[in-house]
Short mmCIF file of N, CA and C in Angstrom, two decimals:
data_model
loop_
_atom_site.label_atom_id
_atom_site.label_comp_id
_atom_site.label_asym_id
_atom_site.label_seq_id
_atom_site.Cartn_x
_atom_site.Cartn_y
_atom_site.Cartn_z
N ASP A 1 -15.57 -9.38 9.86
CA ASP A 1 -14.85 -8.33 10.59
C ASP A 1 -15.30 -8.29 12.04
N SER A 2 -14.51 -8.86 12.91
CA SER A 2 -14.84 -8.83 14.33
C SER A 2 -13.62 -8.35 15.10
N VAL A 3 -12.62 -9.20 15.19
CA VAL A 3 -11.39 -8.80 15.87
C VAL A 3 -10.57 -7.93 14.93
N THR A 4 -10.74 -8.19 13.64
CA THR A 4 -9.98 -7.42 12.65
C THR A 4 -10.41 -5.96 12.67
N GLU A 5 -11.67 -5.73 12.99
CA GLU A 5 -12.16 -4.36 13.02
C GLU A 5 -11.42 -3.54 14.06
N SER A 6 -11.07 -4.18 15.17
CA SER A 6 -10.34 -3.49 16.23
C SER A 6 -8.95 -3.14 15.76
N ILE A 7 -8.34 -4.06 15.02
CA ILE A 7 -6.99 -3.81 14.52
C ILE A 7 -7.02 -2.76 13.41
N THR A 8 -8.09 -2.76 12.65
CA THR A 8 -8.21 -1.81 11.55
C THR A 8 -8.30 -0.40 12.08
N THR A 9 -8.89 -0.24 13.24
CA THR A 9 -9.04 1.09 13.82
C THR A 9 -7.67 1.67 14.16
N LEU A 10 -6.74 0.79 14.49
CA LEU A 10 -5.40 1.25 14.84
C LEU A 10 -4.57 1.48 13.58
N ARG A 11 -4.96 0.83 12.49
CA ARG A 11 -4.19 0.98 11.26
C ARG A 11 -5.04 1.65 10.19
N PRO A 12 -4.82 2.91 9.94
CA PRO A 12 -5.56 3.64 8.90
C PRO A 12 -5.11 3.21 7.50
N SER A 13 -5.78 2.20 6.98
CA SER A 13 -5.40 1.71 5.66
C SER A 13 -6.65 1.53 4.81
N GLY A 14 -7.48 0.57 5.20
CA GLY A 14 -8.70 0.32 4.43
C GLY A 14 -9.90 0.38 5.34
N THR A 15 -10.73 -0.64 5.27
CA THR A 15 -11.90 -0.68 6.14
C THR A 15 -11.80 -1.92 7.01
N THR A 16 -11.60 -3.06 6.36
CA THR A 16 -11.44 -4.31 7.12
C THR A 16 -10.23 -5.04 6.58
N ASN A 17 -10.08 -6.29 6.92
CA ASN A 17 -8.96 -7.06 6.40
C ASN A 17 -9.09 -7.20 4.88
N SER A 18 -10.31 -6.97 4.38
CA SER A 18 -10.55 -7.06 2.95
C SER A 18 -10.01 -5.81 2.26
N GLY A 19 -10.00 -4.70 3.01
CA GLY A 19 -9.54 -3.44 2.43
C GLY A 19 -8.02 -3.34 2.48
N GLY A 20 -7.42 -4.02 3.43
CA GLY A 20 -5.97 -3.97 3.52
C GLY A 20 -5.52 -3.34 4.83
N GLY A 21 -6.43 -3.26 5.79
CA GLY A 21 -6.07 -2.66 7.07
C GLY A 21 -6.25 -3.68 8.17
N GLY A 22 -6.22 -4.93 7.79
CA GLY A 22 -6.44 -5.97 8.79
C GLY A 22 -5.16 -6.29 9.54
N ARG A 23 -4.21 -6.88 8.83
CA ARG A 23 -2.95 -7.21 9.51
C ARG A 23 -1.86 -6.34 8.94
#
């Protein structure tokens, strides 16, 4: 979680791309 963390902050879904808030 590096760039995905930034995207996850904009998308309230999970925690990281593993949670479902990555893309």
